mmCIF file of C-alpha atoms and ligand atoms in Angstrom:
data_model
loop_
_atom_site.group_PDB
_atom_site.id
_atom_site.type_symbol
_atom_site.label_atom_id
_atom_site.label_comp_id
_atom_site.label_asym_id
_atom_site.label_seq_id
_atom_site.Cartn_x
_atom_site.Cartn_y
_atom_site.Cartn_z
ATOM 1 C CA MET A 1 0.000 0.000 0.000
ATOM 2 C CA GLU A 2 1.401 3.371 -1.006
ATOM 3 C CA LYS A 3 2.299 5.637 1.909
ATOM 4 C CA LYS A 4 1.029 9.133 1.149
ATOM 5 C CA VAL A 5 1.831 10.963 4.362
ATOM 6 C CA THR A 6 5.079 11.214 6.290
ATOM 7 C CA ASN A 7 4.476 13.806 8.982
ATOM 8 C CA ILE A 8 1.121 14.229 10.653
ATOM 9 C CA GLY A 9 -0.303 16.701 13.152
ATOM 10 C CA VAL A 10 -2.966 16.010 15.753
ATOM 11 C CA LEU A 11 -5.040 18.608 17.582
ATOM 12 C CA THR A 12 -8.031 18.862 19.869
ATOM 13 C CA SER A 13 -10.341 21.777 19.148
ATOM 14 C CA GLY A 14 -13.522 23.470 20.385
ATOM 15 C CA GLY A 15 -15.355 22.036 23.394
ATOM 16 C CA ASP A 16 -13.379 19.378 25.243
ATOM 17 C CA SER A 17 -14.755 15.932 25.904
ATOM 18 C CA PRO A 18 -13.595 12.996 28.027
ATOM 19 C CA GLY A 19 -11.741 10.499 25.832
ATOM 20 C CA MET A 20 -9.890 13.063 23.742
ATOM 21 C CA ASN A 21 -6.654 11.970 25.444
ATOM 22 C CA ALA A 22 -7.288 8.345 24.534
ATOM 23 C CA ALA A 23 -7.763 9.436 20.911
ATOM 24 C CA VAL A 24 -4.538 11.492 20.922
ATOM 25 C CA ARG A 25 -2.669 8.520 22.351
ATOM 26 C CA ALA A 26 -4.029 6.219 19.634
ATOM 27 C CA VAL A 27 -3.132 8.667 16.860
ATOM 28 C CA VAL A 28 0.405 9.204 18.163
ATOM 29 C CA ARG A 29 1.175 5.542 18.710
ATOM 30 C CA THR A 30 -0.385 4.350 15.431
ATOM 31 C CA GLY A 31 1.539 7.036 13.556
ATOM 32 C CA LEU A 32 4.816 6.024 15.209
ATOM 33 C CA PHE A 33 4.062 2.363 14.489
ATOM 34 C CA HIS A 34 3.898 3.249 10.783
ATOM 35 C CA GLY A 35 7.150 5.216 10.952
ATOM 36 C CA LEU A 36 5.505 8.636 10.674
ATOM 37 C CA ARG A 37 6.601 11.729 12.546
ATOM 38 C CA VAL A 38 3.723 12.884 14.746
ATOM 39 C CA TYR A 39 3.288 16.459 15.949
ATOM 40 C CA GLY A 40 0.967 17.581 18.717
ATOM 41 C CA ILE A 41 -0.592 20.948 17.950
ATOM 42 C CA MET A 42 -1.449 22.811 21.164
ATOM 43 C CA ARG A 43 -4.760 24.668 21.776
ATOM 44 C CA GLY A 44 -6.429 23.597 18.552
ATOM 45 C CA TYR A 45 -6.269 25.978 15.606
ATOM 46 C CA ALA A 46 -4.922 28.731 17.905
ATOM 47 C CA GLY A 47 -1.694 26.780 18.449
ATOM 48 C CA MET A 48 -1.427 26.064 14.752
ATOM 49 C CA ILE A 49 -1.440 29.818 14.079
ATOM 50 C CA ASP A 50 0.906 30.619 17.012
ATOM 51 C CA ASP A 51 3.328 27.838 16.019
ATOM 52 C CA ASP A 52 2.761 26.030 19.308
ATOM 53 C CA ILE A 53 3.591 22.621 17.882
ATOM 54 C CA LYS A 54 5.745 19.873 19.378
ATOM 55 C CA GLU A 55 6.930 16.512 18.183
ATOM 56 C CA MET A 56 5.415 13.599 20.083
ATOM 57 C CA ASP A 57 7.036 10.318 21.010
ATOM 58 C CA GLY A 58 5.499 7.190 22.452
ATOM 59 C CA ARG A 59 6.184 8.291 26.023
ATOM 60 C CA SER A 60 4.580 11.695 25.536
ATOM 61 C CA VAL A 61 1.176 10.008 25.620
ATOM 62 C CA ALA A 62 1.915 7.629 28.495
ATOM 63 C CA ASN A 63 -0.536 7.519 31.384
ATOM 64 C CA ILE A 64 -3.214 9.666 29.732
ATOM 65 C CA ILE A 65 -5.814 7.141 28.515
ATOM 66 C CA GLN A 66 -7.712 7.455 31.796
ATOM 67 C CA ARG A 67 -7.590 11.250 32.052
ATOM 68 C CA GLY A 68 -10.377 13.657 31.107
ATOM 69 C CA GLY A 69 -9.679 16.971 29.381
ATOM 70 C CA THR A 70 -6.911 17.025 26.785
ATOM 71 C CA ILE A 71 -3.132 17.180 27.212
ATOM 72 C CA LEU A 72 -2.973 19.142 23.950
ATOM 73 C CA LYS A 73 -5.351 21.738 25.457
ATOM 74 C CA THR A 74 -8.179 23.091 23.367
ATOM 75 C CA ALA A 75 -9.349 26.515 22.285
ATOM 76 C CA ARG A 76 -11.623 28.451 20.027
ATOM 77 C CA SER A 77 -9.786 30.596 17.496
ATOM 78 C CA LYS A 78 -11.312 33.670 15.867
ATOM 79 C CA ASP A 79 -8.190 34.122 13.732
ATOM 80 C CA PHE A 80 -8.710 30.725 12.101
ATOM 81 C CA MET A 81 -12.037 32.020 10.764
ATOM 82 C CA GLU A 82 -10.019 34.450 8.596
ATOM 83 C CA PHE A 83 -7.955 33.500 5.555
ATOM 84 C CA GLU A 84 -4.821 35.260 6.880
ATOM 85 C CA GLY A 85 -4.975 33.195 10.057
ATOM 86 C CA ARG A 86 -5.281 29.964 8.133
ATOM 87 C CA GLN A 87 -2.408 31.007 5.846
ATOM 88 C CA LYS A 88 -0.195 31.536 8.896
ATOM 89 C CA ALA A 89 -1.261 28.153 10.250
ATOM 90 C CA PHE A 90 -0.401 26.449 6.978
ATOM 91 C CA ALA A 91 3.050 28.084 6.885
ATOM 92 C CA ASN A 92 3.747 26.610 10.338
ATOM 93 C CA LEU A 93 2.764 23.151 9.116
ATOM 94 C CA GLN A 94 4.951 23.539 6.028
ATOM 95 C CA LYS A 95 7.982 24.328 8.215
ATOM 96 C CA ARG A 96 7.735 20.788 9.548
ATOM 97 C CA ASN A 97 6.508 19.151 6.338
ATOM 98 C CA ILE A 98 3.262 18.201 8.030
ATOM 99 C CA ASP A 99 1.185 16.668 5.247
ATOM 100 C CA GLY A 100 -1.807 15.256 7.086
ATOM 101 C CA LEU A 101 -3.955 16.345 10.032
ATOM 102 C CA VAL A 102 -6.176 14.623 12.575
ATOM 103 C CA ILE A 103 -8.715 16.987 14.107
ATOM 104 C CA ILE A 104 -10.513 15.841 17.234
ATOM 105 C CA GLY A 105 -13.468 18.126 17.852
ATOM 106 C CA GLY A 106 -17.047 18.990 17.105
ATOM 107 C CA ASP A 107 -18.932 20.385 14.137
ATOM 108 C CA GLY A 108 -17.242 23.810 14.274
ATOM 109 C CA SER A 109 -13.806 22.210 14.203
ATOM 110 C CA PHE A 110 -14.864 20.085 11.229
ATOM 111 C CA ARG A 111 -16.073 23.170 9.352
ATOM 112 C CA GLY A 112 -12.676 24.747 9.940
ATOM 113 C CA ALA A 113 -10.912 21.582 8.749
ATOM 114 C CA GLN A 114 -12.986 21.442 5.583
ATOM 115 C CA THR A 115 -12.228 25.070 4.706
ATOM 116 C CA PHE A 116 -8.530 24.674 5.526
ATOM 117 C CA SER A 117 -8.214 21.536 3.460
ATOM 118 C CA ASN A 118 -9.986 23.078 0.457
ATOM 119 C CA GLU A 119 -7.687 26.098 0.546
ATOM 120 C CA PHE A 120 -4.336 24.388 1.115
ATOM 121 C CA ASP A 121 -4.949 20.877 -0.160
ATOM 122 C CA ILE A 122 -3.940 19.142 3.041
ATOM 123 C CA PRO A 123 -5.796 15.930 3.935
ATOM 124 C CA CYS A 124 -7.777 16.240 7.160
ATOM 125 C CA ILE A 125 -9.406 13.433 9.099
ATOM 126 C CA GLY A 126 -11.949 14.355 11.775
ATOM 127 C CA LEU A 127 -12.735 12.399 14.930
ATOM 128 C CA PRO A 128 -16.031 13.345 16.601
ATOM 129 C CA GLY A 129 -14.956 14.580 20.026
ATOM 130 C CA THR A 130 -18.101 16.041 21.540
ATOM 131 C CA ILE A 131 -20.246 15.150 24.527
ATOM 132 C CA ASP A 132 -23.415 16.202 22.660
ATOM 133 C CA LYS A 133 -23.495 13.506 19.936
ATOM 134 C CA ASP A 134 -24.646 16.248 17.549
ATOM 135 C CA ILE A 135 -22.899 14.833 14.479
ATOM 136 C CA SER A 136 -24.148 12.297 11.971
ATOM 137 C CA GLY A 137 -22.218 9.307 10.658
ATOM 138 C CA SER A 138 -21.480 7.659 13.995
ATOM 139 C CA ASP A 139 -23.534 5.837 16.614
ATOM 140 C CA THR A 140 -21.598 7.652 19.288
ATOM 141 C CA THR A 141 -19.017 10.390 19.791
ATOM 142 C CA ILE A 142 -15.937 10.531 21.989
ATOM 143 C CA GLY A 143 -17.134 11.750 25.399
ATOM 144 C CA PHE A 144 -20.858 11.127 25.062
ATOM 145 C CA ASP A 145 -20.942 7.974 27.178
ATOM 146 C CA THR A 146 -18.935 9.582 29.989
ATOM 147 C CA ALA A 147 -21.085 12.730 29.984
ATOM 148 C CA VAL A 148 -24.299 10.717 30.122
ATOM 149 C CA ASN A 149 -23.014 8.556 32.950
ATOM 150 C CA THR A 150 -21.926 11.640 34.887
ATOM 151 C CA ALA A 151 -25.420 13.090 34.432
ATOM 152 C CA VAL A 152 -27.026 9.813 35.546
ATOM 153 C CA GLN A 153 -24.910 9.646 38.709
ATOM 154 C CA ALA A 154 -25.719 13.262 39.564
ATOM 155 C CA ILE A 155 -29.451 12.837 38.920
ATOM 156 C CA ASP A 156 -29.550 9.639 41.018
ATOM 157 C CA LYS A 157 -28.225 11.705 43.932
ATOM 158 C CA ILE A 158 -30.793 14.426 43.313
ATOM 159 C CA ARG A 159 -33.495 11.749 43.245
ATOM 160 C CA ASP A 160 -32.631 10.657 46.793
ATOM 161 C CA THR A 161 -33.228 14.115 48.178
ATOM 162 C CA MET A 162 -36.260 14.905 46.008
ATOM 163 C CA ASP A 163 -37.846 11.665 47.135
ATOM 164 C CA ALA A 164 -37.191 12.477 50.793
ATOM 165 C CA HIS A 165 -38.958 15.849 50.412
ATOM 166 C CA ASP A 166 -41.657 15.032 47.833
ATOM 167 C CA ARG A 167 -40.206 17.574 45.452
ATOM 168 C CA LEU A 168 -40.466 18.302 41.780
ATOM 169 C CA PHE A 169 -36.982 18.709 40.372
ATOM 170 C CA ILE A 170 -36.020 20.260 37.088
ATOM 171 C CA VAL A 171 -32.513 19.241 36.038
ATOM 172 C CA GLU A 172 -30.786 20.957 33.144
ATOM 173 C CA VAL A 173 -28.187 18.993 31.228
ATOM 174 C CA MET A 174 -25.914 20.057 28.395
ATOM 175 C CA GLY A 175 -27.037 19.968 24.759
ATOM 176 C CA ARG A 176 -27.348 23.258 22.876
ATOM 177 C CA ASP A 177 -28.869 21.762 19.775
ATOM 178 C CA ALA A 178 -28.942 18.045 20.511
ATOM 179 C CA GLY A 179 -31.030 16.350 23.179
ATOM 180 C CA TYR A 180 -29.150 13.078 23.458
ATOM 181 C CA ILE A 181 -27.679 13.679 26.909
ATOM 182 C CA ALA A 182 -31.148 14.659 28.174
ATOM 183 C CA LEU A 183 -32.846 11.724 26.483
ATOM 184 C CA HIS A 184 -30.406 9.036 27.629
ATOM 185 C CA SER A 185 -29.906 10.353 31.162
ATOM 186 C CA GLY A 186 -33.639 11.064 31.529
ATOM 187 C CA ILE A 187 -34.647 7.551 30.509
ATOM 188 C CA ALA A 188 -31.954 6.002 32.699
ATOM 189 C CA THR A 189 -33.065 7.940 35.784
ATOM 190 C CA GLY A 190 -36.798 7.438 35.261
ATOM 191 C CA ALA A 191 -37.624 11.059 34.446
ATOM 192 C CA GLU A 192 -41.319 11.896 34.140
ATOM 193 C CA ASN A 193 -40.629 14.429 31.383
ATOM 194 C CA ILE A 194 -37.720 14.982 29.021
ATOM 195 C CA LEU A 195 -37.546 18.255 27.102
ATOM 196 C CA ILE A 196 -35.272 18.313 24.064
ATOM 197 C CA PRO A 197 -34.673 20.614 21.097
ATOM 198 C CA GLU A 198 -35.551 17.943 18.519
ATOM 199 C CA THR A 199 -39.195 17.615 19.548
ATOM 200 C CA LYS A 200 -41.868 20.222 20.123
ATOM 201 C CA THR A 201 -42.144 20.814 23.853
ATOM 202 C CA ASP A 202 -45.772 20.577 24.963
ATOM 203 C CA MET A 203 -45.769 22.605 28.191
ATOM 204 C CA ALA A 204 -49.572 22.557 28.544
ATOM 205 C CA GLY A 205 -49.584 18.767 28.210
ATOM 206 C CA MET A 206 -46.801 18.490 30.778
ATOM 207 C CA ILE A 207 -48.728 20.615 33.303
ATOM 208 C CA GLU A 208 -51.847 18.536 32.692
ATOM 209 C CA SER A 209 -49.993 15.306 33.480
ATOM 210 C CA LEU A 210 -48.299 16.837 36.546
ATOM 211 C CA THR A 211 -51.707 18.014 37.819
ATOM 212 C CA GLU A 212 -53.112 14.563 37.339
ATOM 213 C CA LYS A 213 -50.125 13.074 39.200
ATOM 214 C CA GLU A 214 -50.590 15.586 42.024
ATOM 215 C CA LYS A 215 -54.187 14.394 42.394
ATOM 216 C CA ARG A 216 -52.868 10.839 42.730
ATOM 217 C CA LYS A 217 -50.434 12.125 45.396
ATOM 218 C CA LYS A 218 -47.466 11.414 43.138
ATOM 219 C CA LEU A 219 -45.470 14.450 44.200
ATOM 220 C CA VAL A 220 -41.969 13.300 43.298
ATOM 221 C CA ASN A 221 -41.406 14.239 39.696
ATOM 222 C CA LEU A 222 -38.280 14.678 37.657
ATOM 223 C CA ILE A 223 -38.039 16.825 34.561
ATOM 224 C CA VAL A 224 -34.804 16.642 32.567
ATOM 225 C CA VAL A 225 -34.340 19.525 30.152
ATOM 226 C CA ALA A 226 -31.620 20.021 27.553
ATOM 227 C CA GLU A 227 -30.102 23.515 27.784
ATOM 228 C CA GLY A 228 -31.103 24.158 24.165
ATOM 229 C CA ASP A 229 -34.774 23.200 24.433
ATOM 230 C CA GLU A 230 -36.869 25.695 22.478
ATOM 231 C CA PHE A 231 -38.940 26.593 25.559
ATOM 232 C CA GLY A 232 -35.796 27.503 27.499
ATOM 233 C CA GLY A 233 -33.538 25.972 30.145
ATOM 234 C CA ALA A 234 -34.401 24.813 33.674
ATOM 235 C CA ALA A 235 -34.986 28.350 35.001
ATOM 236 C CA GLU A 236 -37.644 29.150 32.381
ATOM 237 C CA VAL A 237 -39.324 25.769 32.813
ATOM 238 C CA ALA A 238 -39.360 26.206 36.624
ATOM 239 C CA LYS A 239 -40.903 29.676 36.328
ATOM 240 C CA TYR A 240 -43.679 28.317 34.124
ATOM 241 C CA VAL A 241 -44.348 25.293 36.355
ATOM 242 C CA LYS A 242 -44.499 27.469 39.502
ATOM 243 C CA GLU A 243 -47.013 29.770 37.830
ATOM 244 C CA LYS A 244 -49.259 26.913 36.779
ATOM 245 C CA LEU A 245 -48.787 24.677 39.836
ATOM 246 C CA PRO A 246 -48.294 27.022 42.793
ATOM 247 C CA THR A 247 -48.568 24.214 45.368
ATOM 248 C CA ALA A 248 -45.694 22.176 43.905
ATOM 249 C CA ASP A 249 -42.336 22.271 45.710
ATOM 250 C CA VAL A 250 -40.163 23.023 42.666
ATOM 251 C CA ARG A 251 -36.338 22.996 42.668
ATOM 252 C CA VAL A 252 -33.798 23.514 39.926
ATOM 253 C CA CYS A 253 -30.361 22.034 39.346
ATOM 254 C CA VAL A 254 -28.109 22.927 36.413
ATOM 255 C CA LEU A 255 -25.452 20.219 36.069
ATOM 256 C CA GLY A 256 -23.142 22.353 33.914
ATOM 257 C CA HIS A 257 -19.496 21.627 33.296
ATOM 258 C CA ILE A 258 -19.187 18.536 35.487
ATOM 259 C CA GLN A 259 -20.610 16.760 32.414
ATOM 260 C CA ARG A 260 -17.470 17.582 30.422
ATOM 261 C CA GLY A 261 -14.939 16.384 32.967
ATOM 262 C CA GLY A 262 -13.866 13.206 34.653
ATOM 263 C CA SER A 263 -12.188 9.983 33.719
ATOM 264 C CA PRO A 264 -13.620 8.590 30.468
ATOM 265 C CA THR A 265 -15.738 5.436 30.655
ATOM 266 C CA CYS A 266 -14.476 2.182 29.183
ATOM 267 C CA GLU A 267 -16.800 2.735 26.207
ATOM 268 C CA ASP A 268 -15.323 6.177 25.446
ATOM 269 C CA ARG A 269 -11.757 4.868 25.758
ATOM 270 C CA LEU A 270 -12.558 2.058 23.325
ATOM 271 C CA VAL A 271 -14.296 4.319 20.827
ATOM 272 C CA ALA A 272 -11.472 6.879 20.997
ATOM 273 C CA SER A 273 -8.793 4.206 20.558
ATOM 274 C CA HIS A 274 -10.655 2.608 17.650
ATOM 275 C CA MET A 275 -11.234 5.920 15.881
ATOM 276 C CA GLY A 276 -7.706 7.204 16.585
ATOM 277 C CA TYR A 277 -6.157 4.103 15.067
ATOM 278 C CA TYR A 278 -8.311 4.388 11.938
ATOM 279 C CA ALA A 279 -7.653 8.127 11.590
ATOM 280 C CA VAL A 280 -4.003 7.364 10.905
ATOM 281 C CA GLU A 281 -4.742 4.293 8.809
ATOM 282 C CA SER A 282 -7.056 6.349 6.618
ATOM 283 C CA LEU A 283 -4.492 9.145 6.130
ATOM 284 C CA ILE A 284 -1.984 6.501 5.050
ATOM 285 C CA MET A 285 -4.573 5.032 2.673
ATOM 286 C CA GLY A 286 -4.990 8.451 1.070
ATOM 287 C CA ARG A 287 -8.371 9.403 2.522
ATOM 288 C CA LYS A 288 -9.069 13.101 2.994
ATOM 289 C CA ASN A 289 -11.762 15.263 4.528
ATOM 290 C CA MET A 290 -13.551 12.366 6.126
ATOM 291 C CA MET A 291 -14.839 11.834 9.617
ATOM 292 C CA VAL A 292 -14.145 8.473 11.198
ATOM 293 C CA GLY A 293 -17.263 7.175 12.920
ATOM 294 C CA VAL A 294 -18.446 3.885 14.350
ATOM 295 C CA ILE A 295 -21.733 2.340 13.221
ATOM 296 C CA ASN A 296 -22.746 -1.077 14.588
ATOM 297 C CA ASN A 297 -19.226 -1.466 15.980
ATOM 298 C CA LYS A 298 -17.690 -1.040 12.531
ATOM 299 C CA ILE A 299 -15.656 1.895 11.295
ATOM 300 C CA HIS A 300 -17.647 4.138 8.995
ATOM 301 C CA TYR A 301 -16.393 7.130 6.982
ATOM 302 C CA THR A 302 -18.516 10.217 6.351
ATOM 303 C CA PRO A 303 -17.422 13.305 4.395
ATOM 304 C CA LEU A 304 -16.773 16.108 6.902
ATOM 305 C CA ASP A 305 -19.333 18.442 5.325
ATOM 306 C CA LYS A 306 -22.047 15.772 5.512
ATOM 307 C CA ALA A 307 -21.191 14.952 9.148
ATOM 308 C CA VAL A 308 -21.823 18.566 10.207
ATOM 309 C CA LYS A 309 -24.879 19.218 8.037
ATOM 310 C CA GLU A 310 -26.987 16.297 9.140
ATOM 311 C CA LYS A 311 -28.066 15.630 12.690
ATOM 312 C CA GLN A 312 -28.850 12.238 14.114
ATOM 313 C CA LYS A 313 -32.576 11.716 14.380
ATOM 314 C CA ILE A 314 -34.126 10.965 17.745
ATOM 315 C CA GLY A 315 -36.581 8.103 17.441
ATOM 316 C CA GLN A 316 -40.101 9.270 18.335
ATOM 317 C CA GLU A 317 -40.727 5.883 19.895
ATOM 318 C CA TRP A 318 -38.492 6.782 22.824
ATOM 319 C CA MET A 319 -40.686 9.757 23.738
ATOM 320 C CA LYS A 320 -43.719 7.441 23.817
ATOM 321 C CA ILE A 321 -41.835 4.950 26.012
ATOM 322 C CA VAL A 322 -40.838 7.742 28.428
ATOM 323 C CA LYS A 323 -44.530 8.666 28.918
ATOM 324 C CA ILE A 324 -45.599 5.063 29.512
ATOM 325 C CA LEU A 325 -42.794 4.247 31.929
ATOM 326 C CA ALA A 326 -43.213 7.424 33.977
ATOM 327 C CA SER A 327 -46.918 6.962 34.749
HETATM 328 P P1 ADP B 401 -16.700 22.598 18.250
HETATM 329 O O1 ADP B 401 -15.669 22.006 17.364
HETATM 330 O O2 ADP B 401 -16.699 21.993 19.622
HETATM 331 O O3 ADP B 401 -18.075 22.628 17.601
HETATM 332 P P2 ADP B 401 -16.438 25.483 17.767
HETATM 333 O O4 ADP B 401 -17.754 25.590 17.064
HETATM 334 O O5 ADP B 401 -16.123 26.528 18.756
HETATM 335 O O6 ADP B 401 -16.262 24.104 18.543
HETATM 336 O O7 ADP B 401 -15.303 25.471 16.647
HETATM 337 C C1 ADP B 401 -13.930 25.338 16.996
HETATM 338 C C2 ADP B 401 -13.085 26.230 16.137
HETATM 339 O O8 ADP B 401 -13.173 25.831 14.766
HETATM 340 C C3 ADP B 401 -13.488 27.699 16.113
HETATM 341 O O9 ADP B 401 -13.004 28.412 17.205
HETATM 342 C C4 ADP B 401 -12.832 28.179 14.815
HETATM 343 O O10 ADP B 401 -11.471 28.462 15.022
HETATM 344 C C5 ADP B 401 -12.945 26.947 13.922
HETATM 345 N N1 ADP B 401 -14.077 27.109 12.993
HETATM 346 C C6 ADP B 401 -15.390 26.902 13.219
HETATM 347 N N2 ADP B 401 -16.136 27.173 12.122
HETATM 348 C C7 ADP B 401 -15.266 27.553 11.172
HETATM 349 C C8 ADP B 401 -15.384 27.986 9.807
HETATM 350 N N3 ADP B 401 -16.571 28.054 9.194
HETATM 351 N N4 ADP B 401 -14.244 28.323 9.129
HETATM 352 C C9 ADP B 401 -13.042 28.253 9.735
HETATM 353 N N5 ADP B 401 -12.867 27.855 11.010
HETATM 354 C C10 ADP B 401 -13.943 27.529 11.719
#
């Protein structure tokens, strides 16, 4: 098989997610295995522009598979949105003869990679590193499983206290435009209502069912809301519920950034290792501008522009199941 790349760069960009380190480790060690030089680019596209780039060896990624965050750091870069910034970044890659890139990030990072690759003809392979699972072409994304499990553990704790006090709790989880964290954590914690951006939120219907439950003396109720739900986050939902159900003891908890941190789950480490390995393999095979995903446990390639344009669809059946199970 013809080897098309000799020096590759790896970076983590945009929002961080647990498992990014496992992906970096896999990219570095697979690259070294194939005799490539591997460069770690610090702080995403910002480090590429600032020439904050260092050569990695096998030891440089030792003892990181279990760590959250990213040893390469991550950032958002306004300068990379401009052609001059990208030109500077490319010049820094050229200095080291870097002829292939692995970008671990979300949809914004993939958009940047696509533009960069079109302008400077450098092959880019994207790995979906995002807790939100808001990318198509993969059953999961690096960090999603950890984030959901963190949310489940936190909500289980909230459930203990809400049960002790007969309270109605509204828990806000992350998800600006994707409701997967809310859906999975809500189902797994037995939420009575799950509010997500992908489905129309029926507030009147929710109040009706809460009123009916109140009549049956079912006072412990859990509502999980994605931060990007079209009605609003937990604060807006709580305000509405208090107006309509003044007797309910309503409390709010916003889980926030704890969902991004922590040691990645086994699932996220596996997914990151699998994808990281295939990122390098695909650069060697001459693939460009593709995202490496996993569908039914098999590696699946999706063009970067398609991965960011299409969202995964949430099965309507789940919303029906939630209603039945929470009665
Ligand atoms: P994420 O990758 O987590 O979605 P962002 O949306 O913040 O995070 O994107 C990360 C970075 O990607 C941005 O700070 C910017 O530097 C770069 N980027 C995003 N969109 C574009 C674009 N259309 N053109 C060039 N660069 C972009």
